[in-house]
Coordinates of C-alpha atoms and ligand atoms in Angstrom, one line a residue:
X17 CA -10.5 -4.5 12.0
X18 CA -8.1 -4.3 8.8
X19 CA -10.5 -5.0 5.2
X20 CA -8.4 -8.0 4.6
X21 CA -9.7 -9.8 7.4
X22 CA -12.8 -8.7 6.6
X23 CA -12.9 -10.1 3.4
X24 CA -12.1 -13.4 4.9
X25 CA -14.3 -13.9 7.1
X26 CA -17.2 -12.6 4.6
X27 CA -19.4 -14.8 2.6
X28 CA -19.9 -13.2 -1.2
X29 CA -23.9 -12.4 -0.2
X30 CA -22.1 -10.2 2.7
X31 CA -20.4 -8.5 0.7
X32 CA -21.8 -4.6 -0.4
X33 CA -22.0 -4.1 -4.0
X34 CA -21.4 -1.3 -5.9
X35 CA -22.6 -0.3 -9.7
X36 CA -20.3 2.0 -11.4
X37 CA -21.1 3.7 -14.8
X38 CA -18.2 5.2 -16.6
X39 CA -14.5 3.4 -16.7
X40 CA -12.7 6.8 -16.9
X41 CA -10.2 7.4 -14.2
X42 CA -13.2 8.1 -11.8
X43 CA -14.9 5.0 -12.3
X44 CA -11.8 2.6 -12.6
X45 CA -10.2 4.6 -9.3
X46 CA -13.2 4.6 -7.3
X47 CA -13.8 0.6 -7.9
X48 CA -10.1 -0.5 -7.1
X49 CA -10.5 1.6 -4.1
X50 CA -13.9 0.2 -2.8
X51 CA -12.7 -3.5 -4.3
X52 CA -9.8 -3.6 -2.1
X53 CA -12.3 -2.5 1.3
X54 CA -14.2 -5.4 0.2
X55 CA -16.6 -4.4 -2.0
X56 CA -18.0 -6.7 -4.9
X57 CA -17.8 -3.9 -7.8
X58 CA -18.6 -4.0 -11.2
X59 CA -18.0 -1.3 -13.9
X60 CA -19.5 0.0 -17.1
X61 CA -18.1 1.5 -19.8
X62 CA -20.5 2.6 -22.9
X63 CA -17.7 2.2 -25.4
X64 CA -17.0 -0.7 -27.5
X65 CA -13.2 -1.1 -25.5
X66 CA -11.7 -0.4 -22.4
X67 CA -9.1 2.3 -23.7
X68 CA -8.4 6.1 -22.5
X69 CA -9.5 9.3 -24.6
X70 CA -7.4 12.4 -25.4
X71 CA -3.4 12.8 -25.4
X72 CA -1.2 14.2 -22.7
X73 CA -1.8 14.8 -18.7
X74 CA 0.3 16.1 -15.7
X75 CA -0.6 14.6 -12.2
X76 CA 0.4 16.4 -9.2
X77 CA 1.3 15.0 -5.7
X78 CA -2.2 14.6 -4.7
X79 CA -2.8 12.6 -7.6
X80 CA 0.4 10.6 -7.5
X81 CA -0.4 10.1 -4.1
X82 CA -3.8 8.2 -4.7
X83 CA -2.3 6.3 -7.2
X84 CA 0.1 5.3 -4.5
X85 CA -2.7 4.1 -2.0
X86 CA -4.4 2.2 -4.7
X87 CA -1.5 0.3 -5.7
X88 CA -1.1 1.8 -9.0
X89 CA 2.3 4.3 -8.7
X90 CA 4.8 2.0 -9.7
X91 CA 3.9 1.4 -13.2
X92 CA 2.9 4.7 -13.7
X93 CA 6.5 5.8 -12.7
X94 CA 7.8 3.4 -15.2
X95 CA 6.9 5.1 -18.5
X96 CA 6.1 8.6 -17.3
X97 CA 8.6 11.4 -17.3
X98 CA 9.5 14.7 -14.7
X99 CA 10.6 17.7 -17.1
X100 CA 13.6 19.7 -15.8
X101 CA 11.3 22.9 -15.7
X102 CA 7.9 24.3 -16.4
X103 CA 8.8 27.9 -18.9
X104 CA 6.2 29.8 -19.9
X105 CA 6.7 32.2 -22.5
X106 CA 5.3 35.3 -24.1
X107 CA 5.7 36.0 -27.6
X108 CA 8.7 33.8 -27.6
X109 CA 10.2 35.3 -24.8
X110 CA 11.0 33.6 -21.3
X111 CA 8.3 35.0 -18.3
X112 CA 9.3 32.5 -15.9
X113 CA 11.0 29.2 -15.8
X114 CA 10.2 27.2 -12.6
X115 CA 11.2 24.4 -10.9
X116 CA 8.8 22.6 -8.4
X117 CA 9.2 21.8 -5.0
X118 CA 6.9 19.2 -5.0
X119 CA 6.7 15.9 -6.8
X120 CA 4.7 16.3 -10.1
X121 CA 4.9 14.1 -13.4
X122 CA 3.8 14.3 -16.8
X123 CA 2.5 10.5 -19.3
X124 CA 0.3 10.1 -21.7
X125 CA -3.7 9.5 -20.4
X126 CA -3.5 5.7 -22.2
X127 CA -0.6 4.9 -19.7
X128 CA -2.2 6.8 -16.7
X129 CA -5.4 4.2 -17.7
X130 CA -3.6 1.3 -18.2
X131 CA -1.8 1.5 -14.7
X132 CA -5.1 1.8 -13.4
X133 CA -7.1 -0.9 -15.4
X134 CA -3.9 -3.2 -14.2
X135 CA -4.7 -2.7 -10.3
X136 CA -8.5 -3.4 -11.2
X137 CA -8.3 -6.6 -13.3
X138 CA -5.9 -7.8 -10.4
X139 CA -8.5 -7.0 -7.7
X140 CA -11.0 -8.8 -9.2
X141 CA -13.0 -5.7 -10.2
X142 CA -15.5 -6.8 -13.0
X143 CA -15.7 -4.4 -16.0
X144 CA -18.0 -4.4 -19.0
X145 CA -17.4 -2.7 -22.4
X146 CA -20.7 -1.9 -24.7
X147 CA -22.1 -1.7 -21.2
X148 CA -23.9 2.1 -21.4
X149 CA -26.4 3.0 -18.6
X150 CA -29.0 5.1 -19.3
X151 CA -30.6 5.1 -16.4
X152 CA -30.1 5.3 -12.0
X153 CA -32.7 5.5 -9.4
X154 CA -31.6 6.8 -6.0
X155 CA -33.0 3.5 -4.1
X156 CA -30.2 1.8 -5.8
X157 CA -30.4 0.3 -9.3
X158 CA -29.3 1.3 -13.0
X159 CA -30.8 0.9 -16.5
X160 CA -28.6 -0.7 -19.0
X161 CA -29.4 0.4 -22.7
X162 CA -29.9 -3.4 -23.3
X163 CA -33.1 -2.7 -20.8
X164 CA -31.4 -4.6 -18.0
X165 CA -31.8 -3.0 -14.4
X166 CA -29.6 -4.2 -11.7
X167 CA -29.7 -3.3 -8.1
X168 CA -26.8 -2.1 -6.1
X169 CA -25.8 -0.5 -2.1
X170 CA -23.8 1.9 -4.1
X171 CA -24.3 3.6 -7.3
X172 CA -21.8 5.2 -8.7
X173 CA -22.0 7.8 -11.4
X174 CA -18.5 8.2 -13.0
X175 CA -19.9 8.5 -16.6
X176 CA -17.9 11.9 -17.2
X177 CA -19.3 15.7 -17.9
X178 CA -22.5 14.1 -20.1
X179 CA -23.6 11.9 -17.2
X180 CA -26.2 9.8 -17.6
X181 CA -26.6 8.5 -14.1
X182 CA -26.8 12.5 -12.7
X183 CA -29.4 13.8 -15.3
X184 CA -31.9 10.6 -15.2
X185 CA -31.8 10.9 -11.3
X186 CA -32.2 14.6 -11.4
X187 CA -29.6 16.5 -10.2
X188 CA -29.7 20.4 -10.7
X189 CA -27.2 21.2 -13.1
X190 CA -24.9 24.5 -14.1
X191 CA -23.1 24.9 -17.1
X192 CA -20.4 27.6 -18.1
X193 CA -18.9 27.6 -21.5
X194 CA -15.3 29.6 -21.9
X195 CA -14.9 32.0 -24.8
X196 CA -11.6 29.4 -24.9
X197 CA -10.9 25.9 -26.2
X198 CA -8.2 23.6 -27.4
X199 CA -6.9 20.8 -29.5
X200 CA -5.0 18.2 -28.0
X201 CA -2.8 15.6 -29.5
X202 CA 0.0 13.3 -29.1
X203 CA 3.1 13.5 -31.6
X204 CA 6.3 12.0 -31.7
X205 CA 9.1 13.8 -29.7
X206 CA 11.3 14.7 -33.1
X207 CA 13.7 16.3 -30.8
X208 CA 16.8 16.2 -33.6
X209 CA 14.2 18.1 -36.3
X210 CA 13.6 20.0 -33.5
X211 CA 17.2 21.6 -33.4
X212 CA 18.7 23.3 -30.4
X213 CA 16.8 24.0 -27.2
X214 CA 15.7 22.7 -24.2
X215 CA 13.0 20.2 -25.7
X216 CA 12.6 18.3 -22.4
X217 CA 10.9 20.9 -20.3
X218 CA 7.2 21.8 -20.2
X219 CA 6.7 25.2 -22.4
X220 CA 3.7 27.0 -22.4
X221 CA 3.6 29.0 -25.4
X222 CA 1.5 31.7 -25.4
X223 CA 0.8 35.0 -28.1
X224 CA -1.9 37.5 -27.3
X225 CA -1.7 40.0 -29.8
X226 CA -2.5 40.4 -32.4
X227 CA -4.4 37.1 -31.9
X228 CA -4.9 34.8 -29.3
X229 CA -2.9 31.8 -30.1
X230 CA -1.2 29.1 -27.6
X231 CA 0.5 26.3 -27.5
X232 CA 1.1 23.7 -24.8
X233 CA 4.2 22.0 -25.2
X234 CA 4.1 18.4 -22.7
X235 CA 7.3 15.7 -23.1
X236 CA 5.5 12.8 -21.8
X237 CA 8.4 10.0 -21.8
X238 CA 11.2 9.7 -24.5
X239 CA 8.8 9.2 -27.7
X240 CA 5.9 10.8 -27.2
X241 CA 4.7 14.9 -26.9
X242 CA 1.8 15.9 -26.0
X243 CA 0.8 19.1 -27.7
X244 CA -2.1 21.5 -27.4
X245 CA -3.3 23.8 -29.7
X246 CA -5.7 26.7 -27.7
X247 CA -7.6 29.5 -29.6
X248 CA -10.9 31.5 -28.8
X249 CA -13.8 29.7 -29.9
X250 CA -14.9 32.8 -32.0
X251 CA -11.6 32.4 -34.0
X252 CA -13.2 30.0 -36.8
X253 CA -9.8 29.3 -38.3
X254 CA -7.7 28.4 -35.6
X255 CA -10.2 26.1 -34.1
X256 CA -10.7 24.5 -36.7
X257 CA -9.4 20.5 -37.1
X258 CA -7.2 19.0 -38.1
X259 CA -5.0 22.4 -37.1
X260 CA -4.2 24.4 -40.0
X261 CA 0.0 24.9 -40.3
X262 CA -0.6 27.6 -42.1
X263 CA -1.9 29.5 -38.9
X264 CA 0.6 28.2 -36.2
X265 CA 3.9 27.7 -38.2
X266 CA 4.6 31.5 -38.7
X267 CA 4.0 32.4 -35.0
X268 CA 5.4 29.3 -33.9
X269 CA 8.0 28.9 -35.9
X270 CA 10.8 27.1 -34.1
X271 CA 8.2 23.9 -33.5
X272 CA 7.5 23.0 -37.1
X273 CA 8.4 19.8 -37.1
X274 CA 6.0 18.9 -34.5
X275 CA 3.1 21.2 -35.8
X276 CA 3.5 19.6 -39.0
X277 CA 3.2 16.0 -37.5
X278 CA 0.1 17.3 -35.1
X279 CA -1.4 19.0 -38.6
X280 CA -1.7 15.5 -39.8
X281 CA -4.2 13.8 -37.0
X282 CA -7.5 15.2 -36.9
X283 CA -7.7 15.5 -33.5
X284 CA -10.6 17.5 -31.6
X285 CA -11.4 20.8 -30.7
X286 CA -12.8 21.1 -27.1
X287 CA -14.4 24.5 -25.3
X288 CA -13.5 25.0 -21.9
X289 CA -16.1 24.0 -19.3
X290 CA -17.4 23.9 -15.8
X291 CA -20.2 22.1 -14.2
X292 CA -21.5 22.6 -10.9
X293 CA -24.3 20.4 -9.3
X294 CA -26.3 20.8 -6.2
X295 CA -25.5 17.4 -4.5
X296 CA -22.9 15.1 -5.2
X297 CA -25.4 12.5 -3.5
X298 CA -28.8 11.5 -4.2
X299 CA -30.5 7.8 -1.9
X300 CA -27.8 5.5 -2.8
X301 CA -26.0 7.6 -5.8
X302 CA -23.1 9.1 -5.8
X303 CA -21.3 11.2 -8.8
X304 CA -17.9 11.2 -8.9
X305 CA -15.0 13.1 -11.5
X306 CA -16.5 15.0 -14.7
X307 CA -20.0 14.3 -13.3
X308 CA -19.9 15.9 -10.4
X309 CA -17.6 19.0 -11.2
X310 CA -16.0 19.1 -14.9
X311 CA -13.1 21.7 -14.3
X312 CA -11.1 23.8 -17.0
X313 CA -7.7 22.1 -17.1
X314 CA -5.7 25.5 -16.1
X315 CA -4.9 23.8 -13.1
X316 CA -4.2 20.4 -14.3
X317 CA -6.3 18.8 -11.8
X318 CA -9.2 17.4 -14.0
X319 CA -8.3 13.7 -13.3
X320 CA -6.4 14.4 -9.9
X321 CA -9.7 15.5 -8.2
X322 CA -11.9 12.6 -9.6
X323 CA -9.3 10.1 -8.4
X324 CA -8.9 11.6 -5.0
X325 CA -12.8 12.0 -4.7
X326 CA -13.3 8.1 -6.0
X327 CA -10.3 7.1 -3.2
X328 CA -12.0 9.1 -0.6
X329 CA -15.7 7.8 -1.0
X330 CA -14.5 4.6 -0.6
X331 CA -12.8 5.6 2.7
X332 CA -15.6 7.4 3.8
X333 CA -17.8 4.5 3.4
X334 CA -15.4 2.4 5.2
X335 CA -15.3 4.3 7.9
X336 CA -18.9 5.5 8.7
X337 CA -21.6 2.8 10.0
X338 CA -24.6 3.6 7.5
X339 CA -24.2 4.1 3.4
X340 CA -26.3 7.4 4.5
X341 CA -23.7 8.9 6.9
X342 CA -20.5 7.6 4.5
X343 CA -21.9 9.4 1.9
X344 CA -22.9 13.1 3.6
X345 CA -19.2 12.6 5.3
X346 CA -17.9 12.4 1.9
X347 CA -19.4 15.3 0.6
X348 CA -18.7 17.3 3.4
X349 CA -15.0 16.4 3.0
X350 CA -14.2 16.4 -0.6
X351 CA -16.2 19.3 -1.9
X352 CA -15.0 22.3 -0.2
X353 CA -11.3 21.9 -1.8
X354 CA -13.1 20.6 -5.1
X355 CA -15.0 23.7 -5.8
X356 CA -12.4 25.7 -4.8
X357 CA -10.3 24.1 -7.5
X358 CA -13.0 25.0 -9.6
X359 CA -13.0 28.1 -8.9
X360 CA -9.3 28.3 -9.2
X361 CA -9.4 26.7 -12.6
X362 CA -12.0 28.5 -14.4
X363 CA -10.9 32.2 -12.9
X364 CA -7.1 31.0 -14.6
X365 CA -8.7 30.2 -17.9
X366 CA -10.8 33.0 -18.1
X367 CA -8.3 35.6 -17.3
X368 CA -5.8 33.7 -19.3
X369 CA -3.8 34.1 -16.1
X370 CA -1.3 31.4 -17.4
X371 CA 0.0 33.6 -19.8
X372 CA 1.9 35.7 -16.8
X373 CA 3.7 32.1 -15.8
X374 CA 4.3 31.9 -12.4
X375 CA 2.7 28.5 -11.6
X376 CA 3.9 27.8 -8.5
X377 CA 1.3 30.6 -7.0
X378 CA -1.5 27.9 -8.4
X379 CA 0.2 24.5 -6.7
X380 CA -1.9 24.8 -3.5
X381 CA -4.5 22.1 -4.2
X382 CA -1.6 20.0 -5.8
X383 CA 0.0 20.2 -2.6
X384 CA -3.2 19.2 -0.6
X385 CA -2.8 15.5 1.0
X386 CA -6.3 13.7 -0.1
X387 CA -8.5 12.1 2.5
X388 CA -6.9 9.0 3.3
X389 CA -3.2 9.0 2.1
X390 CA -1.4 10.5 4.7
X391 CA 0.7 6.9 5.0
X392 CA 1.1 7.2 1.4
X393 CA 4.1 9.9 0.5
X394 CA 5.7 10.6 -3.3
X395 CA 9.4 11.4 -3.3
X396 CA 10.2 14.5 -5.4
X397 CA 12.1 13.3 -8.2
Ligands
LIG102 P1 -14.2 10.6 -18.0 O1 -12.8 10.8 -18.5 O2 -14.8 11.4 -19.0 O3 -14.6 9.6 -18.3 C1 -16.1 8.6 -18.2 C2 -16.3 7.5 -18.6 O4 -17.6 7.1 -18.4 C3 -15.9 7.7 -20.2 O5 -15.2 6.3 -20.4 C4 -17.3 7.0 -21.0 O6 -17.2 6.4 -22.3 C5 -18.2 6.4 -19.8 N1 -18.9 6.6 -20.0 C6 -19.6 7.9 -20.2 N2 -21.1 8.2 -20.4 C7 -21.6 6.7 -19.7 C8 -22.8 5.9 -19.5 N3 -23.9 6.6 -20.0 N4 -22.8 4.8 -19.4 C9 -21.5 3.7 -19.2 N5 -20.3 4.9 -19.5 C10 -20.3 5.7 -19.9 N6 -7.4 17.1 -18.7 C11 -6.1 16.8 -19.2 O7 -5.3 17.2 -17.7 N7 -5.6 16.9 -20.4 C12 -5.9 15.9 -20.9 O8 -5.5 16.2 -22.5 C13 -7.9 15.8 -20.9 N8 -8.3 15.5 -22.3 C14 -9.5 15.4 -22.2 C15 -10.2 15.1 -22.9 C16 -11.2 14.2 -23.1 C17 -12.4 14.1 -24.2 C18 -12.3 14.6 -22.0 C19 -13.5 14.1 -21.6 C20 -11.4 15.5 -20.9 C21 -10.3 15.9 -20.8 N9 -9.3 16.3 -20.1 C22 -8.4 16.4 -20.1 C23 -9.9 16.8 -18.3 C24 -9.8 14.7 -17.4 O9 -8.9 14.3 -18.3 C25 -11.3 15.0 -16.7 O10 -11.3 15.8 -15.8 C26 -10.9 13.4 -16.1 O11 -11.0 12.6 -17.2 C27 -12.5 13.4 -15.5 O12 -12.4 11.7 -15.6 P2 -13.7 11.0 -15.3 O13 -13.7 9.5 -15.4 O14 -15.0 11.7 -14.5 O15 -14.5 10.8 -16.7
LIG103 N1 -2.6 22.6 -18.5 C1 -2.3 21.5 -18.8 C2 -3.6 21.0 -19.7 O1 -3.6 19.8 -20.5 C3 -4.4 22.2 -20.4 C4 -4.0 23.4 -20.1 C5 -3.3 23.6 -18.8 C6 -1.6 20.3 -18.3 C7 -5.1 22.1 -21.8 O2 -5.9 20.6 -21.9 O3 -5.4 25.6 -19.4 O4 -5.5 24.6 -21.6 C8 -5.0 24.4 -20.5

């Protein structure tokens, strides 16, 4: 029976109930997908308000399909961008300049967040800010910082790389930090100030000699530019925030206006990190997104994978006879591609392979059709 019909025949007490820790991309997508399949859902966000952290993001076809499946695609498309080319430069000489044969989109994280939040609110998901989850029990409950305990048929740990749900419930965690890290910021486009150039392209500017310094330039819409400054952690000067224009402008003189704008923002330098857990599920708990599989951003799949897995969880639980069977099926379906994505991302980061261009060769995961999204194709724009 289609879920909408099921809903009409159910009373509130028949509905399965989920408590979700974390209102990030993983938590909100899972909440929407469960709610659309008849669940009652409550989301707890420890932050004082509902908002996105960080700067810009690239969504590939896999993530865009999930957005279409949950009904957030049109909103996302309204204020995002598809750059004409994805260019890689080494010492300011073009290595590759690629146009992709699959749909992709650049946007601010806030825009992506707002688009999913709007659907969650429309679906009647109960979202509480200032509600920190401090522990979870595989028997089916969470405990809040206030001391309150809430029980549920399903507990979702979507509380990011530092997940309390994961760590309190005894999942085994392995953590790798990379030698490099990055400071990500949003600045005005400043096209006029930049002067001559194809400023609508994504440009990944690498310098490996004599010093590893990289600027990733990603236009998000007409007004906003996502700009990220990568340097090894061992380089104190280049990994300091706010970024020091005297380090970056001599190496990237043609980017002066946007580097100067970036230097006015404090920002945060993050080491790249990959985490693995022994299992994604324990009793009634499922870990989704960075709580289960933080990855380096080289393939720009952190949020895309988080959303695909949250959506896939709701689909699996809808298809299976029991919660146990649904959780087992979910991990069996989603884990191989996610593990592969994490390994590919990590290897790409460790070897600094993006410096050699040819991003097209890294688009396997982006082409993967997430579970339950066969009917939600997206057009190349
Ligand atoms: P998160 O986005 O980390 O969301 C987790 C949510 O849970 C947060 O809202 C957090 O406040 C909340 N939370 C945490 N603990 C608790 C708790 N105990 N109780 C209740 N709520 C809790 N990738 C890119 O491609 N480009 C970027 O610019 C980029 N920037 C990033 C910036 C930051 C600060 C982070 C953490 C990650 C970034 N990434 C970026 C990686 C990518 O965005 C992630 O893979 C993706 O956001 C994962 O989504 P998530 O919902 O699993 O986790
Ligand atoms: N790609 C994207 C990105 O945001 C980053 C990287 C690659 C879209 C940095 O967050 O390799 O650092 C990267």
